[in-house]
Amino acid sequence: MPVSEEPVQDQAAEAPIAPAPARIYPIHGSLSSSYRARTVSGDHDHDLTETLSLDFGDPAKDAWTGHVMTRLNGDLDGGQNDGRSRFHDLNDIDGETLVPRLYDAWVEAHEIGPLESLRLGRQTMWDTPVFAWFDGASARTAPVGPRALQLGIYGGVPVHPYESSSSGDSIAGAYVQAQPWKGGRGRLDWMHLEDRGDLGSHSNDLWRASVWQAFGKQLRADGWFTGLEGEERDWFARVSWVNEKSDFTITASWFELLTTQRDLAPEIDPFFTTLFELFPYRQARLLASKDFTEWVNVQVGIDTREVDDSNDVGRFNRDSDREFATLTLSDLTAAHVDLSLTGEKWNGDGSDIQTWGFDVTRRFGHDFRASIGSYYALFKVDSFLVDERDHVRTGYLRFRWHRTTNTTWDLRYEVEDTDDETFHFLRVGMTWAF
């Protein structure tokens, strides 16, 4: 008797279908630990810092995502809170041994009706006329039409970590951006700031017009113009040309502060209480880079900074000129050594100095590298200490070790030699990404 068999396709059709595995909501981030030691002329400071960054969800797949970034700074020696130390800095203002900081804590909804995104919580915005850090809300629409018209709005209470109270403080802003012509993009911003501080009250309005333009594949240009309280404040322009065939790049930029910046909301001038007025100045840079072979690169450049009125030259606002050339040689010999040599000329503060710098980096496989080098700066500013040092020769030694694909160790030692003192800095850090 013949044996009948069911067609293969029928058997497959009757077979149970395994359910798709449930997607796990992604959470990833990093934890960084660092120890820092600083010494000079008998003063010392030892700090331990823990920084945690977490990202929740995938913006391309999840309707809701989020981000948290926090830091805890610990003063290990407890000797800097009396205000007499050279290293008495912003972390020591409240006299606490442990100083926590919450930088970001927000959730974001995606694709809600006409909105591309809606963000709620503590957040930062870098593309506003001045840096915005606030507790509140921000939203932007999805690009509309052939000109990709897009609107944005934000508002809340600004974060001033070194103020005792945020009562009466507020921030609000809006912007519109589009691509009105081929290769170009434009944006118009408005920003309002209210601040009720111990030294007085401020109510300031800024606006900024920005433009970006591509001329073919090689030439790019961008710039902005900012106004404050109905007056011009500053402007910036930059042009870059890149030729990939000849490995040649040249960039020129110009910035000019047009009016004296006096007592304003902290976001506009965070250093007024210690540095007072910032007088008008202009700053320009020209940088050219050329790869001659796969192993040889040459950079030449000019940096210049000039205060409008010579009578306004002072601490943190000086005239200076720097001309430099850097030769980089990669993968020298079989030892995997990169060598960088810099020659430069400084002019400023009545000085005309020709000097040098170098960096030697040795790679040991893919996981470990060691560097040693030195560089010179006519003026070196430490904004955290609100300090300026001049005629500074810095030497450094650095080690980086990618111990695993998720863990990196970093050690850096620096010595700064000035005309009067020698500073020593040591930092040991570890970052775990997960």
CSV table of C-alpha atoms in Angstrom, one decimal, residues 29 42 114 126 178 258 270 352 433:
chain,number,residue,atom,x,y,z
A,29,GLY,CA,26.7,55.0,30.1
A,42,GLY,CA,54.0,74.7,50.0
A,114,PRO,CA,4.0,68.1,15.0
A,126,TRP,CA,24.9,74.8,23.4
A,178,ALA,CA,15.4,76.7,7.7
A,258,LEU,CA,31.9,95.1,19.9
A,270,PRO,CA,29.7,84.7,34.4
A,352,ASP,CA,59.1,88.9,21.6
A,433,ALA,CA,31.8,52.3,29.8
